[in-house]
Tab-separated table of C-alpha atoms and ligand atoms in Angstrom:
chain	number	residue	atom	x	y	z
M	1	UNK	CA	-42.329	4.375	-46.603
M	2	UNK	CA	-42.026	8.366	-46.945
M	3	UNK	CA	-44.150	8.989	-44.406
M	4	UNK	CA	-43.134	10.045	-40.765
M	5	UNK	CA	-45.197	7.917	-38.194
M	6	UNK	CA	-47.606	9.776	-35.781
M	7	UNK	CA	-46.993	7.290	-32.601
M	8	UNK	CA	-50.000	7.749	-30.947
M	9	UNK	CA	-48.931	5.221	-27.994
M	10	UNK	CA	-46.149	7.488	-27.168
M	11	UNK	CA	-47.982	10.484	-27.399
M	12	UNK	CA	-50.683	8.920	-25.100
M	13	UNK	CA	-47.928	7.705	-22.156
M	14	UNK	CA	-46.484	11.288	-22.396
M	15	UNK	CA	-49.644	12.603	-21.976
M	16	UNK	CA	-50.832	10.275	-19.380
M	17	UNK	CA	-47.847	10.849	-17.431
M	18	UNK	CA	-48.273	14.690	-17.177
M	19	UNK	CA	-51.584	13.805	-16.245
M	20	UNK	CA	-50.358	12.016	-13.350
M	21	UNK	CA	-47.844	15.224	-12.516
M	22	UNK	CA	-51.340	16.917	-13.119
M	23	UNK	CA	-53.239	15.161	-11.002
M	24	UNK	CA	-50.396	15.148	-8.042
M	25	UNK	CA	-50.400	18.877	-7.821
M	26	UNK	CA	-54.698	18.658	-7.401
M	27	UNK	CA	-54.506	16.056	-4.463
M	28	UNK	CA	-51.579	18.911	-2.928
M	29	UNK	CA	-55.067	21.246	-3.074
M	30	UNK	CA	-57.012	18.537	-1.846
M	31	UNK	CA	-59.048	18.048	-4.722
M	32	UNK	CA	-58.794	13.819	-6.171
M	33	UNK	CA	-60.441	14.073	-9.859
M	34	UNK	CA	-63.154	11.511	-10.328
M	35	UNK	CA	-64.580	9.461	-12.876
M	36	UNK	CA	-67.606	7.905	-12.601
M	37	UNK	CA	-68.146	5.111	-15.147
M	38	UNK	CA	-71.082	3.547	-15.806
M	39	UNK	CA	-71.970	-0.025	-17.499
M	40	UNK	CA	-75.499	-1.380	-18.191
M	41	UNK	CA	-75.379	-4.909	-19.274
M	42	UNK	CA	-72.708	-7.083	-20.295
M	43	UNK	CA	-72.213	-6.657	-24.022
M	44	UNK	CA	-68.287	-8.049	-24.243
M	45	UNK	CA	-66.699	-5.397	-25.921
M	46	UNK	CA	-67.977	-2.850	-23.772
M	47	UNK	CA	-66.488	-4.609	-21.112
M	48	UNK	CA	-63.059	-4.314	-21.731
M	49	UNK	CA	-63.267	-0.625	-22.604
M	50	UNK	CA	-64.593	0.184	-19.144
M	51	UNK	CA	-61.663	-1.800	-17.433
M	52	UNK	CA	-59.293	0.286	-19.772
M	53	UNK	CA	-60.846	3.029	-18.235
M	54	UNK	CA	-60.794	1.959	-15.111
M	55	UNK	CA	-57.175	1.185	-15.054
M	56	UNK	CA	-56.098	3.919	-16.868
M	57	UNK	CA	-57.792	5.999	-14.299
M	58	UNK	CA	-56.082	4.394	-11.177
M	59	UNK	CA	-52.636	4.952	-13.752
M	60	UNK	CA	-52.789	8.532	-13.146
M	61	UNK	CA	-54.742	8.279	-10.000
M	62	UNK	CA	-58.192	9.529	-10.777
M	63	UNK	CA	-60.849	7.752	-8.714
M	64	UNK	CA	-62.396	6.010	-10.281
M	65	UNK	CA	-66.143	5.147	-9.910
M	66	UNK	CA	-67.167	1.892	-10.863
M	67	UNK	CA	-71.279	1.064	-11.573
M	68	UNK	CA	-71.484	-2.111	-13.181
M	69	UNK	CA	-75.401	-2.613	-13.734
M	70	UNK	CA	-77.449	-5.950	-14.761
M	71	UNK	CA	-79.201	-5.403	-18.166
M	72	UNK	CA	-82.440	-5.501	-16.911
M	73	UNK	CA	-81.683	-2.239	-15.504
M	74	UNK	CA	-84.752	0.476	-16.192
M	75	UNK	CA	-84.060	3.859	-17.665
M	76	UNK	CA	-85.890	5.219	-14.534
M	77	UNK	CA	-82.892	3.453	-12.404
M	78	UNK	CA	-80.265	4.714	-14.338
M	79	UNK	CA	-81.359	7.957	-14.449
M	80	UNK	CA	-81.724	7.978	-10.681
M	81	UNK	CA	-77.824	6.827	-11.066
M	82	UNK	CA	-77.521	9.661	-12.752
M	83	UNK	CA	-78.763	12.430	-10.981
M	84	UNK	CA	-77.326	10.884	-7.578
M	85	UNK	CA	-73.693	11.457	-9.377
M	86	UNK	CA	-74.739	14.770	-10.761
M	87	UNK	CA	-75.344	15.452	-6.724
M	88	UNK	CA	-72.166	13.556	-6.009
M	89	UNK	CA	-69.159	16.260	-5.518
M	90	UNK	CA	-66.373	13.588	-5.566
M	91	UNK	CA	-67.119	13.071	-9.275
M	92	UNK	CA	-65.969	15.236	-11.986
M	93	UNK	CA	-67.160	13.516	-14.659
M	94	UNK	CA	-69.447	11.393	-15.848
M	95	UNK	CA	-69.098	8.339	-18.243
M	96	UNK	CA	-72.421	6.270	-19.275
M	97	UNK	CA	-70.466	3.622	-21.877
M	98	UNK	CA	-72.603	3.394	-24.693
M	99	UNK	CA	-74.563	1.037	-26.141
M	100	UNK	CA	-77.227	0.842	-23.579
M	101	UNK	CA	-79.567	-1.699	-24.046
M	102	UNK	CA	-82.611	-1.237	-26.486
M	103	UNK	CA	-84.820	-0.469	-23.902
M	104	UNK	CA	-83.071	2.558	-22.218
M	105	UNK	CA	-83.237	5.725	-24.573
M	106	UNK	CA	-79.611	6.583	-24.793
M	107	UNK	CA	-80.345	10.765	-25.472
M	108	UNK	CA	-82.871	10.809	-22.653
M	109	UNK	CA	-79.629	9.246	-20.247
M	110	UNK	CA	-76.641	11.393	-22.168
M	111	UNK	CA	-78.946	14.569	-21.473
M	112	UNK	CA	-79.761	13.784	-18.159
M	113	UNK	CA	-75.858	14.077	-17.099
M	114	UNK	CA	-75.274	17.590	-15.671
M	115	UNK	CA	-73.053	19.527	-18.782
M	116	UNK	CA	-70.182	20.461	-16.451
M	117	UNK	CA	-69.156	16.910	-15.706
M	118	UNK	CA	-70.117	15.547	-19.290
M	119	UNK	CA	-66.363	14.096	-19.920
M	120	UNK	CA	-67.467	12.366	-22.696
M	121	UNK	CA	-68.825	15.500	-24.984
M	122	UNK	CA	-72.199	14.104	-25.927
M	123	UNK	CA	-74.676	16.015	-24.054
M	124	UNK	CA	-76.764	18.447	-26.619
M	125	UNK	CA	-74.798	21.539	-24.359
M	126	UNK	CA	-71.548	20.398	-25.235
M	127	UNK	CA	-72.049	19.265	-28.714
M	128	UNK	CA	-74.047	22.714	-28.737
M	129	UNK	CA	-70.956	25.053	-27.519
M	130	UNK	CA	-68.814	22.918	-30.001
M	131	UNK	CA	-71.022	24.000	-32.961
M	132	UNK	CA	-70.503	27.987	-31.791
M	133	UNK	CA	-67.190	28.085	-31.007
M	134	UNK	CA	-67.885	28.361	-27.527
M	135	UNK	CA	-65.598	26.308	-24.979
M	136	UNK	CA	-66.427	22.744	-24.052
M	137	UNK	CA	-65.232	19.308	-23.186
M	138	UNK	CA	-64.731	17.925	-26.448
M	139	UNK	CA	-65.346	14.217	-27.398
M	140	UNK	CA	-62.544	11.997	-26.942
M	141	UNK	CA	-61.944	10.513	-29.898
M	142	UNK	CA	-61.717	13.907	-32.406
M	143	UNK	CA	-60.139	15.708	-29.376
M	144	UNK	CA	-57.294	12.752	-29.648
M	145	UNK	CA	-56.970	13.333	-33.396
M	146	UNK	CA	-56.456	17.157	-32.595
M	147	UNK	CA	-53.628	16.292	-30.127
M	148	UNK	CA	-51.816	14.284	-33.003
M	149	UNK	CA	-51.730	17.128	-35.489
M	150	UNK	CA	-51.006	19.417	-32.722
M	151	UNK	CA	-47.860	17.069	-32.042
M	152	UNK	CA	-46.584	17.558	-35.292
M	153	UNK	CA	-47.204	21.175	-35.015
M	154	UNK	CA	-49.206	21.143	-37.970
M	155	UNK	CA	-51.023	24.535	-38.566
M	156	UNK	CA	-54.754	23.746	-40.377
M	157	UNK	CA	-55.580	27.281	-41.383
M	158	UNK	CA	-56.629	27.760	-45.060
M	159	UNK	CA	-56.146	24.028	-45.176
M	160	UNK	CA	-58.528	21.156	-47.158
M	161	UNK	CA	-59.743	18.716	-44.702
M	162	UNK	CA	-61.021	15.638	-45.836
M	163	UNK	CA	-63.169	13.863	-43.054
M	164	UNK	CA	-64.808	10.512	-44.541
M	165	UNK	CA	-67.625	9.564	-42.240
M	166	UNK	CA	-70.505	11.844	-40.521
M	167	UNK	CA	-71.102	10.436	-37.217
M	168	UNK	CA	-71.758	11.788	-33.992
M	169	UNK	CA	-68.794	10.854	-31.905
M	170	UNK	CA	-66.290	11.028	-34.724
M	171	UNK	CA	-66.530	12.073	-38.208
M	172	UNK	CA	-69.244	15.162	-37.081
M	173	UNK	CA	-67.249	16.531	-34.214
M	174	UNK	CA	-63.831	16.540	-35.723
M	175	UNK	CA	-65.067	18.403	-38.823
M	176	UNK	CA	-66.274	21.193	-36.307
M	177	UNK	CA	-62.657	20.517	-34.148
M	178	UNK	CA	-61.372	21.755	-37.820
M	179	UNK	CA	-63.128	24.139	-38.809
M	180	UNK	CA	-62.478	26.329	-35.749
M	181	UNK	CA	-58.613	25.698	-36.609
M	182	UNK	CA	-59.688	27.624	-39.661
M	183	UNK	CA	-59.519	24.854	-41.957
M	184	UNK	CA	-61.896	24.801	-45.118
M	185	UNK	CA	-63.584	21.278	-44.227
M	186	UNK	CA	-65.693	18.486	-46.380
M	187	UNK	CA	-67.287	15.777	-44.874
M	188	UNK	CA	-67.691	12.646	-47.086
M	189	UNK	CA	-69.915	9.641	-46.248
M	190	UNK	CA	-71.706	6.998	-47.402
M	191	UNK	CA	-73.774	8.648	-50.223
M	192	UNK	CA	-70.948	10.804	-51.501
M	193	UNK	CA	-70.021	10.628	-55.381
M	194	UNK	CA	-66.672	10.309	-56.238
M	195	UNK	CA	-64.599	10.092	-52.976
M	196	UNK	CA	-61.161	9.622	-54.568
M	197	UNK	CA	-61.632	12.941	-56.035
M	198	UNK	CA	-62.133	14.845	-52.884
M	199	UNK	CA	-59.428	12.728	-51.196
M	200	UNK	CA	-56.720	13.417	-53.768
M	201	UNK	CA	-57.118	17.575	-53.070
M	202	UNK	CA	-57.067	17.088	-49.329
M	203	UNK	CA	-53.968	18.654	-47.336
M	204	UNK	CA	-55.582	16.452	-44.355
M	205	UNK	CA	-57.497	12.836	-44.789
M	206	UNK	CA	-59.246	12.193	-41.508
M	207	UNK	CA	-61.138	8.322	-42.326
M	208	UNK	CA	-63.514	7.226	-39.832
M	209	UNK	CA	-65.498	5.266	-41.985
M	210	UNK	CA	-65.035	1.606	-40.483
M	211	UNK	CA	-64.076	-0.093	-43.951
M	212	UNK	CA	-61.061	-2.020	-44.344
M	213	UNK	CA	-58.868	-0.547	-46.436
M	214	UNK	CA	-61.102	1.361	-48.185
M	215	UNK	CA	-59.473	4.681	-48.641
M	216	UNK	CA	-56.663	3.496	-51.554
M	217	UNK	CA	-53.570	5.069	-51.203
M	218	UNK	CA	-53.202	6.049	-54.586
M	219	UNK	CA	-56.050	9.041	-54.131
M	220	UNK	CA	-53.944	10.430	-51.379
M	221	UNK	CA	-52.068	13.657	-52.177
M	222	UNK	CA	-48.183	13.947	-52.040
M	223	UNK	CA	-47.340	14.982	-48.947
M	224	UNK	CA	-50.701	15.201	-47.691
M	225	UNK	CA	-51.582	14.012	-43.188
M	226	UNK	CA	-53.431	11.008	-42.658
M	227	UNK	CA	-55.029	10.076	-39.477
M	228	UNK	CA	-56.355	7.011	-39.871
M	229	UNK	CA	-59.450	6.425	-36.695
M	230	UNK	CA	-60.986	2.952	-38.418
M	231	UNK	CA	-60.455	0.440	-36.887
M	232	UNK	CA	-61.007	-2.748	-38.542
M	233	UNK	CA	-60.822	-6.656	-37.091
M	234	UNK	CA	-59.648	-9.311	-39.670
M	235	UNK	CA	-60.450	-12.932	-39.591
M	236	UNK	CA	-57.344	-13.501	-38.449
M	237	UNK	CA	-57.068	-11.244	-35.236
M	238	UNK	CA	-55.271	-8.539	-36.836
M	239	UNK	CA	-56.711	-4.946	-36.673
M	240	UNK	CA	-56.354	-2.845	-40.063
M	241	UNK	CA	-57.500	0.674	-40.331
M	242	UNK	CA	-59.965	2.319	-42.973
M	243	UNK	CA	-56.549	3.833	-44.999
M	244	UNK	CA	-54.791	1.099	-47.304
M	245	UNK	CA	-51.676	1.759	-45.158
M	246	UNK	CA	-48.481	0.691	-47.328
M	247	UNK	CA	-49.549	3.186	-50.040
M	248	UNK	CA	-50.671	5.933	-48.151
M	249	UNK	CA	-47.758	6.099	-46.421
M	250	UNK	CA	-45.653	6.442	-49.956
M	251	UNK	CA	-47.207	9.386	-50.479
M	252	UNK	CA	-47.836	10.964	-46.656
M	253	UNK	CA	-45.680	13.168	-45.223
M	254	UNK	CA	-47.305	11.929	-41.700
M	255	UNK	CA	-49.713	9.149	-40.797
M	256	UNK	CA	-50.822	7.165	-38.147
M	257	UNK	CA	-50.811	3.698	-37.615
M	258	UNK	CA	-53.872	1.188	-36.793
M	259	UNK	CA	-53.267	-0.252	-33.994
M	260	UNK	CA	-50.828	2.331	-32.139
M	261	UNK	CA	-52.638	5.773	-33.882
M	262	UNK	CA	-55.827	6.847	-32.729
M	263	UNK	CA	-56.919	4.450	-30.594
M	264	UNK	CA	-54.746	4.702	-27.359
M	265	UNK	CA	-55.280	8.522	-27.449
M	266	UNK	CA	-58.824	8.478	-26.842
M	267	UNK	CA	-59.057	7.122	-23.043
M	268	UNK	CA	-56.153	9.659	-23.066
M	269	UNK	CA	-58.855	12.066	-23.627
M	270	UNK	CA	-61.195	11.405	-21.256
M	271	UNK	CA	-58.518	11.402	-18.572
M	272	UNK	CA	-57.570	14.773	-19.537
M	273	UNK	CA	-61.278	16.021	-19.666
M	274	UNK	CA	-61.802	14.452	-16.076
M	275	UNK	CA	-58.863	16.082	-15.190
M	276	UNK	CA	-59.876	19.689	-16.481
M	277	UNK	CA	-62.994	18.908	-14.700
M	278	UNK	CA	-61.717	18.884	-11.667
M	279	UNK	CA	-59.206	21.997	-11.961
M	280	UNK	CA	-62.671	23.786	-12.858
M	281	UNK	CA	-64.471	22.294	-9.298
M	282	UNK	CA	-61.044	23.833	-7.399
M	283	UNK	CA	-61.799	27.648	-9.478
A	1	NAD	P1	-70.275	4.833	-37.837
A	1	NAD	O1	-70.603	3.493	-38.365
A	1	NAD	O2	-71.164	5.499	-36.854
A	1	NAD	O3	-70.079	5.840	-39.050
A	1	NAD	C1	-69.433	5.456	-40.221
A	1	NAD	C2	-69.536	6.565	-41.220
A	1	NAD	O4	-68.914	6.136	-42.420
A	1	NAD	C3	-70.955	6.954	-41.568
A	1	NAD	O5	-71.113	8.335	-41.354
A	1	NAD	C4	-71.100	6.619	-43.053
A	1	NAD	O6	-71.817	7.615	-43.772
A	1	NAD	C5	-69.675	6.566	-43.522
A	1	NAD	N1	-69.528	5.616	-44.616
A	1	NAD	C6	-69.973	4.344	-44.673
A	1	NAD	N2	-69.674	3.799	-45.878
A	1	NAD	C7	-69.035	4.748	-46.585
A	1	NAD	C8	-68.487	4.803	-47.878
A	1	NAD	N3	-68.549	3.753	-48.687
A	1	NAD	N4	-67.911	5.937	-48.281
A	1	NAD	C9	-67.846	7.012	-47.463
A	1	NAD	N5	-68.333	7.023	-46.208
A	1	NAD	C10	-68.930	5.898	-45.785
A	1	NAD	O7	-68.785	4.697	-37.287
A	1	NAD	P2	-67.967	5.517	-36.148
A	1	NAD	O8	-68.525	5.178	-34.836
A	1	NAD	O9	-67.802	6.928	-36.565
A	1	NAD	O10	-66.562	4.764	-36.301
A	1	NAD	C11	-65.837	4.771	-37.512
A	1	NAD	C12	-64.602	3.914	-37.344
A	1	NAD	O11	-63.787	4.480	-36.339
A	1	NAD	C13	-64.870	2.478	-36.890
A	1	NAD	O12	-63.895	1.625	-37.475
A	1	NAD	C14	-64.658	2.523	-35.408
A	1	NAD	O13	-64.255	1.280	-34.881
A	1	NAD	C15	-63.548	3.525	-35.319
A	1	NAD	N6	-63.495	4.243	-34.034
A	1	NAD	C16	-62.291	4.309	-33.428
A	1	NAD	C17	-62.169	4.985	-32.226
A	1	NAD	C18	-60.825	5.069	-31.586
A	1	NAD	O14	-60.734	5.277	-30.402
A	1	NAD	N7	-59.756	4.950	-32.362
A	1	NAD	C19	-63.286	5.568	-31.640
A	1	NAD	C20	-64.503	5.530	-32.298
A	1	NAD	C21	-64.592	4.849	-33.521
């Protein structure tokens, strides 16, 4: 392997613990950051992501805000949820885990959470200031991918970014998380022709695709960054990314792994948004 590994475990305890320093120096003002998270139903995965929350919070002691709700929940109760924690001044921000069951509109909920605690970056405001350049909280997952290049002190202006996928919380956001770094940017998905050939002139693959494997490592250009955010669950337990890793990282000068890469640095994320959150309540 060529490649230097972009560790984004470590990155995410360094983080974390100058969150904590972070968070110290707010409770000296008087001011404890909180989280409200909220959970509708009891879909399995979503479970354990709220937990991680929830203990990562206490980690670098955020409150945290815990709202675990039956499925049969209405949208006119969660939106009364809502607007009682948009009223609430412990909480900073505001985390609705997502999916909500069928019957709750999810844009009528993510709109009805007030923009300035919207840690998670979804509201149409946020996505909104993202899309003009204007200052926001920025959605976790593309603000973690950020962090990683800005770890390696990698500088994206005039550079070809390759981002493979075109959804809202990923693929979407961190084009636009690129393109103000001056970047020139494509975004690939599902009905582009010939990927290989826009992955082979990228200077930066970003894959959030959700494919095993699918982006060969043969298409990737010498010396070219790969973040890797797919993450992929085999038969046999293991998780595997979107990037056929091995090869990639032949030709990479930097890439991230799956597990270990992208995925600890988002809760990272939404710590630090909470976080900024609450510096803004103390100015
Ligand atoms: P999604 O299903 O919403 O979007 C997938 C995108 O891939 C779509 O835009 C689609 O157009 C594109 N796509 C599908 N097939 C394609 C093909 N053959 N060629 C090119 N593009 C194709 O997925 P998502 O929510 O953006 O997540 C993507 C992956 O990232 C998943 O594996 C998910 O688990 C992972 N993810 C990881 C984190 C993290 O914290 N690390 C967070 C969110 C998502």
């Amino acid at each position: 392997m060529a490649a230097t590994l972009i560790d984004g475990k470590a990155l995410a305890a360094s983080m974390r613990e100058q969150l904590a320093a972070s968070v110290a120096e707010l409770k000296r003002e008087s001011v404890v950051p909180g989280l409200a998270v909220v959970l509708v139903g009891d879909d399995p995965a979503s479970r354990v992501y709220v937990s991680m929350k929830e203990k990562a919070c206490a980690k670098v002691g955020i409150f945290s805000d815990e709202h675990r709700l039956p499925a049969e929940t209405t949208q006119e109760e969660l939106l009364a949820l809502v607007d009682k924690l948009n009223a609430d001044p412990r909480i900073d921000g505001i985390l609705v885990q997502l999916p909500l069951p069928a019957h709750i509109d999810e844009d009528a909920v993510l709109t009805a959470i007030a923009p300035e605690k919207d840690v998670d970056g979804f509201h149409p405001v946020s996505v909104g200031r993202l899309v003009t350049g204007n200052p926001t909280f920025k959605s976790c997952t593309p603000y973690g991918v950020m962090k990683m290049l800005e770890s390696i002190q990698y500088d994206l202006n005039g550079k070809e970014v390759v981002v493979i996928g075109r959804s809202n919380i990923v693929g979407k956001p961190v084009a636009l998380m690129c393109l103000a770094e001056n970047a020139t940017v494509t975004i690939c998905h599902s009905r582009t022709c010939d990927l290989a050939a826009h992955v082979r002139r990228a200077d930066v693959v970003i894959a959030a695709v959700g494919r095993t494997e699918m982006i060969r490592g043969e298409w990737i250009k010498d010396g070219a960054v790969v973040i890797d955010v797919g993450i992929n669950r085999q038969e046999d337990g293991r998780l595997l990314g979107d990037v056929e890793f091995e090869a990639a990282a032949a030709r990479a000068s930097y890439i991230t792994p799956v597990p270990g890469g992208v995925g600890p640095m988002t809760i990272t994320m939404l710590l630090e948004n909470t976080v900024q959150s609450a510096r803004q309540r103390v100015r």
